[in-house]
Amino acid sequence: MADWDKAIDLGNYGQSNRHWGGMHINPAVFFPTAIIAFAVIVFSLIAPKASADLFAGLRSGAVAHFDWFFMMSGNLLLVFCVVVALSPLGKIRLGGKGATPDYSRLSWFAMLFGAGMGIGLVFYGVGEPVTHFTSSMAGGPAAPLGGAVGDAQAARSIAMAATIFDWALHPWAIFAVTGLALALFSFDFKMPLSMRSAFYPLFGKAVWGRTGDVIEVLAVLATIFGLATSLGLGAQQAMAGIVYLYGITSSSLTILALIAVMAGITFLSVRGGIDRGIRILSEVNMWVAFALLVFVLTTGSTLQLIGDLATNIVNYLKFLPALSNPVGRTDTGFYNDWSVYYWAWWISWAPFVGMFMARISLGRTVREFIAGAMIAPSLLGILWLTIFGDASIAQIVAGNGADLAKASLDTQLFVLLGTLPWAQLTSFVAIGLILIFFVTGWDSGTLVIDTMTAGGRTDTLLRQKTIWLVAVGGIGVVLLLSGGLTSLQAGAIATGLPLALVLLCMCLGTLKGLLALHRDPDRSGNI
């Protein structure tokens, strides 16, 4: 495979695609994923206790026995991104010489962040810092790095560093590796926009057969489980906010009504495509999130929170080696229940977020792509977590946070806003923020699943995209109402385990691709 790039052979890939029910599909990927996803739903509905026990066992087994592998994989993927970005390979332009970006940096970044973990930051931005702070004050295995018993300032430092660790560089590096690989082989080597393309330098034409089908099926299942779980959590928090704000009783009917409205908006976004759908919504959400962040900053201890931002970054870097250590941990509660769980979840999200990143990143240099996909959203995440997390911890330290500490994860954001001026208005804005993130995640996930099950095609009919929109949303709704979200979470983790190995191998394929372009400056568009 020394000269694999000289005469790329796509074999018969794409010729096995079929028109079925008005859809253009790759049956070797479409039907296995559809059957497995349907089986999970049916099993969860007809045998909720047995399914819950089975999936809980899958989750705990994967985390308990492979915690070191998840953590080590995240570390290696982060190192890969940093090394590539800083090396001469970082000058390579995705799409080759003359390729220009389709979107402004603001639009590009807004879409990257919205499709990534915007809704997760809103959900956990208050609850996770508060949880780690209270655990650190108490000490024990649940406390990050053992905590700091009775020392509020030290406990705050550890809590914020641990929270930032779970949401900053590592997860975005996982997404960036996938997005870079997909963009590179699609734009520069003219291969299908599919996970299997990144393995061509390693396996040659075998990737167009069963080997590639297995990779694709795994990626689609991970996307379905991860996305449906996030949609379920988003709907749960939005409904909790509506209940908290307006006193409306939460029931199956009200949840269905809320998701039906969101489905209608998502359909319009899908119909508008990336330019008239996701891009517009992502930009709106970026400004709304920024406005809410500025409000909390200016109505709280502004100078203190600004100072906390620099302190938190320093503490994050200080504790980074210990937090990323994969072996010999004594804080097993925090390590397994938070960090390792998150790593598995981020890895399961990688095909979904990475493919969407790739689709909107034509014309960016590799260095610019990694900075935009990893550094910039990490800094924004740190800012969000600092403002909301430190404001919440300050309430508890001051003795005014009893309700905040006791509140459930899905209502803690609204409890915090209730302690600030104009609580009704800001809580309403927060619900809107959650719902727009809900729509952009659902929309981008639909486009990605449709692409992966259509053999890398991006020009499928609207009705085909709509089927996946309804399917993913339906899975999330059914399991949310039946209490089966844990099944989806376990499914995301279970698929994340082999997918971690896939991503590590993908690094090798990507490196081979970048080196091939580096040897040909005219083709790579070096600047």
Coordinates of C-alpha atoms in Angstrom, one line a residue:
M1 CA 0.0 0.0 0.0
A2 CA 3.0 2.3 -0.4
D3 CA 1.5 4.0 -3.4
W4 CA -2.2 3.5 -2.5
D5 CA -3.0 7.1 -3.4
K6 CA -1.8 6.8 -7.0
A7 CA -4.7 4.8 -8.4
I8 CA -7.6 4.7 -5.9
D9 CA -10.0 1.9 -6.8
L10 CA -13.5 2.2 -5.5
G11 CA -14.3 -1.3 -6.6
N12 CA -18.1 -1.9 -6.9
Y13 CA -18.9 0.4 -4.0
G14 CA -22.2 2.1 -4.6
Q15 CA -23.3 -0.4 -7.2
S16 CA -25.0 -2.4 -4.5
N17 CA -27.2 0.5 -3.5
R18 CA -30.9 -0.1 -4.1
H19 CA -34.0 2.0 -4.5
W20 CA -36.4 0.7 -1.8
G21 CA -39.6 2.3 -0.7
G22 CA -38.6 5.5 -2.5
M23 CA -35.2 5.6 -0.8
H24 CA -31.7 5.3 -2.1
I25 CA -30.0 3.0 0.4
N26 CA -27.0 0.7 1.0
P27 CA -28.9 -2.4 2.1
A28 CA -25.8 -3.9 3.8
V29 CA -25.8 -1.0 6.2
F30 CA -29.4 0.2 6.3
F31 CA -31.2 -3.1 7.2
P32 CA -28.8 -4.4 9.9
T33 CA -28.9 -1.0 11.7
A34 CA -32.7 -0.8 11.3
I35 CA -33.3 -4.3 12.6
I36 CA -31.0 -3.9 15.6
A37 CA -32.4 -0.5 16.6
F38 CA -35.9 -1.9 16.3
A39 CA -35.1 -4.9 18.3
V40 CA -33.7 -2.7 21.1
I41 CA -36.9 -0.7 21.2
V42 CA -39.2 -3.8 21.2
F43 CA -37.1 -5.5 23.9
S44 CA -37.2 -2.4 26.1
L45 CA -41.0 -2.1 25.7
I46 CA -42.1 -5.7 26.2
A47 CA -39.5 -6.6 28.9
P48 CA -38.6 -3.3 30.7
K49 CA -37.1 -5.0 33.8
A50 CA -35.1 -7.6 31.9
S51 CA -33.9 -5.1 29.3
A52 CA -32.9 -2.6 32.0
D53 CA -30.9 -5.3 33.9
L54 CA -29.2 -6.4 30.6
F55 CA -28.3 -2.9 29.5
A56 CA -27.1 -1.9 32.9
G57 CA -24.9 -5.0 32.9
L58 CA -23.5 -4.0 29.5
R59 CA -22.8 -0.5 30.7
S60 CA -21.2 -1.4 34.0
G61 CA -19.2 -4.2 32.3
A62 CA -17.8 -2.0 29.6
V63 CA -16.9 0.8 32.0
A64 CA -15.5 -1.5 34.8
H65 CA -13.3 -3.7 32.5
F66 CA -12.3 -1.2 29.8
D67 CA -12.1 2.1 31.7
W68 CA -8.3 2.3 31.0
F69 CA -8.9 1.7 27.3
F70 CA -11.5 4.5 27.0
M71 CA -9.3 7.0 28.8
M72 CA -6.1 6.0 27.0
S73 CA -8.0 6.3 23.6
G74 CA -9.1 9.8 24.5
N75 CA -5.5 10.7 25.4
L76 CA -4.0 9.3 22.2
L77 CA -6.6 11.1 20.0
L78 CA -5.9 14.4 21.7
V79 CA -2.1 13.9 21.2
F80 CA -2.7 13.1 17.6
C81 CA -4.7 16.3 17.0
V82 CA -2.1 18.5 18.7
V83 CA 0.9 16.9 16.8
V84 CA -0.8 17.1 13.4
A85 CA -1.9 20.7 13.9
L86 CA 1.6 21.8 15.0
S87 CA 3.4 19.9 12.3
P88 CA 3.9 20.9 8.6
L89 CA 0.8 18.7 7.9
G90 CA -1.3 21.4 9.5
K91 CA -0.8 23.6 6.4
I92 CA -2.7 21.2 4.1
R93 CA -5.9 22.7 2.8
L94 CA -9.0 20.4 2.8
G95 CA -10.2 20.2 -0.8
G96 CA -6.8 21.1 -2.3
K97 CA -5.4 24.2 -3.9
G98 CA -8.0 26.8 -4.6
A99 CA -10.6 25.4 -2.3
T100 CA -12.5 28.1 -0.4
P101 CA -14.8 27.7 2.6
D102 CA -18.5 27.6 2.1
Y103 CA -19.3 29.5 5.3
S104 CA -17.9 32.4 7.3
R105 CA -15.9 31.5 10.4
L106 CA -18.8 32.6 12.7
S107 CA -21.3 30.5 10.9
W108 CA -18.9 27.6 10.7
F109 CA -18.0 27.8 14.4
A110 CA -21.7 28.2 15.4
M111 CA -22.6 25.0 13.5
L112 CA -19.7 23.1 14.9
F113 CA -20.6 24.0 18.5
G114 CA -24.4 23.5 18.0
A115 CA -24.0 20.0 16.4
G116 CA -21.4 19.0 19.1
M117 CA -22.4 19.4 22.7
G118 CA -24.3 22.6 23.1
I119 CA -27.4 20.9 24.5
G120 CA -25.2 18.9 26.9
L121 CA -23.5 22.0 28.3
V122 CA -26.9 23.5 29.0
F123 CA -28.1 20.3 30.7
Y124 CA -25.0 19.7 32.8
G125 CA -23.5 23.2 33.1
V126 CA -24.9 23.8 36.6
G127 CA -25.5 20.2 37.8
E128 CA -22.0 18.8 37.2
P129 CA -20.0 21.5 39.0
V130 CA -22.4 21.4 41.9
T131 CA -22.2 17.6 42.1
H132 CA -18.4 17.6 42.0
F133 CA -18.2 20.4 44.6
T134 CA -20.4 18.7 47.1
S135 CA -18.5 15.4 46.5
S136 CA -15.2 17.1 46.9
M137 CA -16.3 18.6 50.2
A138 CA -17.3 15.2 51.5
G139 CA -14.4 13.2 50.1
G140 CA -14.4 9.5 49.2
P141 CA -14.4 7.6 45.9
A142 CA -17.0 9.8 44.3
A143 CA -14.9 12.9 44.8
P144 CA -12.6 13.9 41.8
L145 CA -9.0 13.1 42.8
G146 CA -10.2 12.4 46.4
G147 CA -11.6 15.9 46.8
A148 CA -10.7 18.4 49.5
V149 CA -12.7 17.6 52.6
G150 CA -14.0 20.7 54.4
D151 CA -11.9 23.1 52.2
A152 CA -14.4 25.0 50.1
Q153 CA -11.9 26.9 48.0
A154 CA -9.8 23.8 47.2
A155 CA -13.0 21.8 46.6
R156 CA -14.2 24.4 44.1
S157 CA -10.9 24.3 42.2
I158 CA -11.0 20.5 41.9
A159 CA -14.7 20.5 41.0
M160 CA -14.3 23.0 38.2
A161 CA -11.1 21.4 36.9
A162 CA -12.9 18.0 36.8
T163 CA -16.0 19.4 35.1
I164 CA -13.9 21.2 32.4
F165 CA -11.9 18.0 31.9
D166 CA -15.0 16.2 31.0
W167 CA -16.1 18.9 28.5
A168 CA -13.1 20.5 27.0
L169 CA -10.1 19.3 24.9
H170 CA -10.6 15.5 25.0
P171 CA -14.1 15.2 23.7
W172 CA -13.5 17.8 20.9
A173 CA -10.4 15.9 19.9
I174 CA -12.4 12.8 19.5
F175 CA -14.8 14.6 17.2
A176 CA -12.0 16.4 15.4
V177 CA -10.2 13.2 14.5
T178 CA -13.3 11.8 12.9
G179 CA -14.2 15.0 11.1
L180 CA -10.7 15.5 9.8
A181 CA -10.5 11.9 8.4
L182 CA -13.9 12.2 6.7
A183 CA -13.2 15.6 5.2
L184 CA -9.7 14.6 4.0
F185 CA -10.7 11.4 2.1
S186 CA -13.9 13.0 0.8
F187 CA -12.6 16.3 -0.4
D188 CA -9.0 15.4 -1.3
F189 CA -9.2 11.8 -2.4
K190 CA -12.8 11.9 -3.8
M191 CA -13.9 8.9 -1.8
P192 CA -17.5 8.6 -0.4
L193 CA -18.3 10.6 2.7
S194 CA -18.3 7.5 4.9
M195 CA -16.3 6.1 7.8
R196 CA -14.9 3.3 5.7
S197 CA -13.0 5.7 3.4
A198 CA -10.5 6.5 6.1
F199 CA -9.4 2.9 6.1
Y200 CA -8.5 2.7 2.4
P201 CA -4.8 3.4 3.1
L202 CA -4.8 0.5 5.6
F203 CA -7.0 -2.2 3.9
G204 CA -7.3 -1.2 0.3
K205 CA -10.4 -2.3 -1.7
A206 CA -11.5 -4.5 1.2
V207 CA -13.1 -1.4 2.8
W208 CA -15.7 -1.4 0.0
G209 CA -16.9 -4.9 1.1
R210 CA -17.9 -6.5 4.4
T211 CA -15.1 -4.9 6.3
G212 CA -16.4 -1.5 5.5
D213 CA -20.0 -2.6 6.1
V214 CA -19.2 -3.6 9.7
I215 CA -17.6 -0.2 10.3
E216 CA -20.6 1.6 8.9
V217 CA -23.1 -0.4 10.9
L218 CA -21.3 0.2 14.1
A219 CA -21.1 3.9 13.3
V220 CA -24.8 4.2 12.5
L221 CA -25.8 2.3 15.6
A222 CA -23.6 4.5 17.8
T223 CA -25.1 7.6 16.2
I224 CA -28.7 6.4 16.7
F225 CA -28.2 5.5 20.4
G226 CA -26.1 8.6 21.2
L227 CA -28.4 11.0 19.4
A228 CA -31.7 9.6 20.6
T229 CA -30.4 9.7 24.2
S230 CA -29.4 13.3 23.9
L231 CA -32.8 14.2 22.4
G232 CA -34.5 12.4 25.3
L233 CA -32.4 14.3 27.8
G234 CA -33.1 17.6 26.0
A235 CA -36.8 17.0 25.9
Q236 CA -36.7 16.0 29.6
Q237 CA -34.9 19.2 30.6
A238 CA -37.1 21.5 28.4
M239 CA -40.2 19.8 29.9
A240 CA -38.8 20.3 33.4
G241 CA -38.2 24.0 32.7
I242 CA -41.8 24.4 31.5
V243 CA -43.1 22.6 34.6
Y244 CA -40.9 24.7 36.9
L245 CA -41.7 28.0 35.1
Y246 CA -45.4 27.6 34.3
G247 CA -46.6 24.9 36.7
I248 CA -47.8 22.7 33.8
T249 CA -48.2 19.1 34.8
S250 CA -45.7 16.9 33.1
S251 CA -47.4 13.9 31.4
S252 CA -46.9 11.7 28.4
L253 CA -49.3 13.9 26.5
T254 CA -47.5 17.2 27.2
I255 CA -44.1 15.6 26.4
L256 CA -45.5 14.3 23.1
A257 CA -47.0 17.7 22.3
L258 CA -43.6 19.4 22.9
I259 CA -41.7 16.9 20.8
A260 CA -44.3 17.1 18.0
V261 CA -43.8 20.8 17.8
M262 CA -40.0 20.3 17.8
A263 CA -40.4 17.7 15.1
G264 CA -42.2 20.1 12.9
I265 CA -39.5 22.8 13.3
T266 CA -36.8 20.2 12.7
F267 CA -38.6 19.1 9.5
L268 CA -38.5 22.7 8.2
S269 CA -34.8 22.9 9.1
V270 CA -34.1 19.6 7.2
R271 CA -36.1 20.9 4.3
G272 CA -34.1 24.1 4.2
G273 CA -30.8 22.2 4.1
I274 CA -27.6 23.2 5.9
D275 CA -27.6 26.8 4.5
R276 CA -31.3 27.7 5.2
G277 CA -31.8 25.4 8.2
I278 CA -28.9 24.4 10.5
R279 CA -26.8 27.5 9.7
I280 CA -29.5 30.0 10.6
L281 CA -30.6 28.2 13.8
S282 CA -27.0 27.7 14.9
E283 CA -26.2 31.4 14.6
V284 CA -29.4 32.4 16.4
N285 CA -28.6 29.9 19.2
M286 CA -25.0 31.2 19.5
W287 CA -26.2 34.7 20.1
V288 CA -29.0 33.6 22.5
A289 CA -26.5 31.5 24.5
F290 CA -24.1 34.4 24.6
A291 CA -26.8 36.8 25.8
L292 CA -27.8 34.4 28.6
L293 CA -24.1 33.9 29.6
V294 CA -23.6 37.7 29.7
F295 CA -26.7 38.1 31.8
V296 CA -25.6 35.6 34.5
L297 CA -22.1 37.2 34.4
T298 CA -23.3 40.8 34.9
T299 CA -25.9 40.0 37.5
G300 CA -23.5 38.0 39.6
S301 CA -20.1 38.8 41.0
T302 CA -18.8 39.9 37.6
L303 CA -15.2 40.6 38.6
Q304 CA -15.0 37.4 40.6
L305 CA -16.3 35.3 37.7
I306 CA -13.9 36.9 35.3
G307 CA -11.1 36.1 37.6
D308 CA -12.4 32.6 38.0
L309 CA -12.1 32.0 34.3
A310 CA -8.3 32.4 34.3
T311 CA -8.1 30.4 37.6
N312 CA -10.1 27.6 36.2
I313 CA -8.0 27.3 33.1
V314 CA -4.8 27.2 35.2
N315 CA -6.4 24.6 37.5
Y316 CA -7.6 22.5 34.6
L317 CA -4.1 22.4 33.1
K318 CA -2.6 21.7 36.6
F319 CA -4.9 18.8 37.3
L320 CA -5.0 17.5 33.6
P321 CA -2.3 14.8 34.0
A322 CA -3.9 13.3 37.1
L323 CA -7.4 13.5 35.7
S324 CA -6.4 11.8 32.4
N325 CA -4.4 9.1 34.2
P326 CA -6.0 5.8 33.0
V327 CA -4.7 3.4 35.8
G328 CA -4.4 3.3 39.6
R329 CA -7.2 5.6 40.3
T330 CA -8.7 5.8 43.8
D331 CA -11.5 8.2 42.8
T332 CA -13.3 5.3 41.1
G333 CA -16.8 6.8 41.6
F334 CA -15.9 9.9 39.7
Y335 CA -13.6 8.2 37.2
N336 CA -16.1 5.5 36.1
D337 CA -19.4 7.3 36.6
W338 CA -18.4 10.6 35.0
S339 CA -15.2 10.6 32.9
V340 CA -15.2 7.1 31.5
Y341 CA -18.9 7.3 30.9
Y342 CA -18.5 10.6 29.1
W343 CA -15.6 9.2 27.0
A344 CA -17.7 6.3 25.8
W345 CA -20.5 8.7 25.0
W346 CA -18.3 11.1 23.1
I347 CA -16.8 8.2 21.1
S348 CA -20.3 7.0 20.2
W349 CA -21.1 10.5 19.1
A350 CA -17.9 10.8 16.9
P351 CA -19.4 9.5 13.6
F352 CA -22.4 11.9 13.9
V353 CA -20.5 15.0 14.9
G354 CA -17.4 14.2 12.9
M355 CA -19.3 13.7 9.6
F356 CA -21.3 16.9 10.1
M357 CA -18.0 18.7 10.8
A358 CA -16.6 17.3 7.6
R359 CA -19.5 18.4 5.5
I360 CA -19.1 22.1 6.4
S361 CA -15.3 22.3 6.4
L362 CA -14.3 22.4 2.8
G363 CA -11.5 24.9 2.2
R364 CA -10.2 25.0 5.8
T365 CA -6.5 24.1 6.5
V366 CA -5.9 21.1 8.7
R367 CA -4.6 23.5 11.4
E368 CA -7.6 25.8 11.1
F369 CA -9.9 22.8 11.2
I370 CA -8.4 21.4 14.4
A371 CA -8.3 24.9 16.1
G372 CA -11.9 25.5 15.1
A373 CA -13.1 22.0 16.0
M374 CA -11.1 21.6 19.2
I375 CA -9.6 24.7 20.7
A376 CA -12.3 27.3 20.1
P377 CA -15.3 25.2 21.4
S378 CA -13.2 24.1 24.4
L379 CA -12.6 27.7 25.4
L380 CA -16.3 28.5 24.9
G381 CA -17.2 25.5 27.0
I382 CA -14.8 26.6 29.8
L383 CA -16.4 30.1 29.7
W384 CA -19.9 28.6 30.0
L385 CA -19.0 26.2 32.8
T386 CA -17.2 28.9 34.7
I387 CA -20.0 31.4 34.6
F388 CA -22.8 28.9 35.4
G389 CA -20.8 26.5 37.6
D390 CA -19.0 29.1 39.7
A391 CA -22.1 31.1 40.1
S392 CA -23.9 28.0 41.4
I393 CA -21.1 27.0 43.8
A394 CA -20.9 30.6 45.1
Q395 CA -24.6 30.3 46.0
I396 CA -24.0 27.2 48.0
V397 CA -20.9 28.5 49.7
A398 CA -22.8 31.6 50.7
G399 CA -25.5 29.5 52.3
N400 CA -28.2 30.4 49.7
G401 CA -28.0 27.3 47.6
A402 CA -29.9 24.6 49.5
D403 CA -32.6 24.4 46.8
L404 CA -29.9 24.3 44.1
A405 CA -28.0 21.5 45.7
K406 CA -31.2 19.4 46.2
A407 CA -32.7 20.1 42.8
S408 CA -32.6 17.4 40.0
L409 CA -30.1 17.8 37.2
D410 CA -32.8 18.8 34.7
T411 CA -34.0 21.7 36.9
Q412 CA -30.8 23.1 38.4
L413 CA -30.3 25.6 35.6
F414 CA -33.8 27.0 36.3
V415 CA -33.2 27.1 40.1
L416 CA -30.0 29.1 39.5
L417 CA -31.8 31.6 37.2
G418 CA -34.6 31.8 39.8
T419 CA -32.1 33.4 42.2
L420 CA -31.3 36.2 39.7
P421 CA -33.3 39.1 38.4
W422 CA -36.0 38.6 35.7
A423 CA -36.2 34.9 36.4
Q424 CA -39.3 34.4 34.3
L425 CA -37.8 36.0 31.2
T426 CA -34.4 34.3 31.5
S427 CA -35.9 30.9 32.2
F428 CA -38.1 31.3 29.1
V429 CA -34.9 32.2 27.1
A430 CA -33.2 29.1 28.5
I431 CA -36.0 26.8 27.4
G432 CA -35.8 28.4 24.0
L433 CA -32.0 27.8 24.0
I434 CA -32.5 24.1 24.8
L435 CA -35.1 23.6 22.2
I436 CA -33.0 25.2 19.4
F437 CA -30.1 23.0 20.4
F438 CA -32.6 20.2 20.3
V439 CA -33.6 21.0 16.7
T440 CA -30.0 21.6 15.4
G441 CA -28.8 18.3 16.9
W442 CA -31.8 16.4 15.6
D443 CA -31.4 18.0 12.1
S444 CA -27.7 17.4 11.8
G445 CA -28.0 13.9 13.2
T446 CA -30.7 13.1 10.6
L447 CA -28.5 14.2 7.8
V448 CA -25.6 12.2 9.0
I449 CA -27.5 8.9 9.5
D450 CA -29.1 9.4 6.1
T451 CA -25.7 9.8 4.5
M452 CA -24.2 6.8 6.2
T453 CA -27.0 4.5 5.2
A454 CA -27.1 5.8 1.6
G455 CA -23.5 4.8 0.8
G456 CA -22.1 8.3 1.4
R457 CA -24.6 10.1 -0.8
T458 CA -25.7 13.6 0.3
D459 CA -28.3 14.2 -2.4
T460 CA -31.1 11.9 -1.2
L461 CA -34.7 12.9 -1.3
L462 CA -36.4 14.9 1.5
R463 CA -38.7 12.0 2.3
Q464 CA -35.7 9.7 2.9
K465 CA -34.3 12.2 5.4
T466 CA -37.8 12.6 7.0
I467 CA -38.0 8.9 7.6
W468 CA -34.7 9.0 9.6
L469 CA -35.9 12.2 11.4
V470 CA -39.1 10.4 12.5
A471 CA -37.2 7.2 13.3
V472 CA -34.6 8.8 15.6
G473 CA -37.1 11.0 17.3
G474 CA -39.5 8.1 17.7
I475 CA -36.8 6.0 19.4
G476 CA -36.0 8.8 21.8
V477 CA -39.7 9.5 22.6
V478 CA -40.7 5.9 23.1
L479 CA -37.8 5.1 25.4
L480 CA -38.2 8.4 27.3
L481 CA -41.9 7.7 28.0
S482 CA -41.2 4.0 28.9
G483 CA -38.2 4.8 31.1
G484 CA -35.9 3.2 28.7
L485 CA -33.3 6.0 28.2
T486 CA -30.8 3.9 30.2
S487 CA -31.1 1.3 27.4
L488 CA -30.0 3.9 24.9
Q489 CA -27.2 5.2 27.1
A490 CA -25.9 1.6 27.6
G491 CA -26.2 1.1 23.8
A492 CA -24.1 4.2 23.2
I493 CA -21.4 3.0 25.6
A494 CA -21.5 -0.6 24.2
T495 CA -21.0 0.6 20.7
G496 CA -18.4 3.1 21.9
L497 CA -16.0 0.4 23.0
P498 CA -15.3 -1.1 19.6
L499 CA -15.6 2.3 18.0
A500 CA -12.7 3.5 20.1
L501 CA -10.5 1.0 18.3
V502 CA -11.9 2.2 15.0
L503 CA -11.0 5.8 15.8
L504 CA -7.4 4.8 16.7
C505 CA -7.0 3.0 13.4
M506 CA -8.6 5.9 11.7
C507 CA -5.7 8.0 12.9
L508 CA -3.3 5.8 11.1
G509 CA -5.3 6.1 7.9
T510 CA -5.5 9.8 8.2
L511 CA -1.8 10.1 8.8
K512 CA -1.1 8.2 5.6
G513 CA -3.5 10.4 3.7
L514 CA -1.9 13.6 5.0
L515 CA 1.6 12.4 4.3
A516 CA 0.6 11.5 0.7
L517 CA -0.7 15.1 0.2
H518 CA 2.3 16.6 1.9
R519 CA 4.5 14.9 -0.7
D520 CA 2.5 16.7 -3.4
P521 CA 2.3 20.4 -2.5
D522 CA 0.4 21.4 -5.6
R523 CA -2.4 18.9 -4.7
S524 CA -2.5 19.7 -1.0
G525 CA -2.9 23.5 -1.4
N526 CA -0.2 24.2 1.2
I527 CA -0.1 27.8 2.3

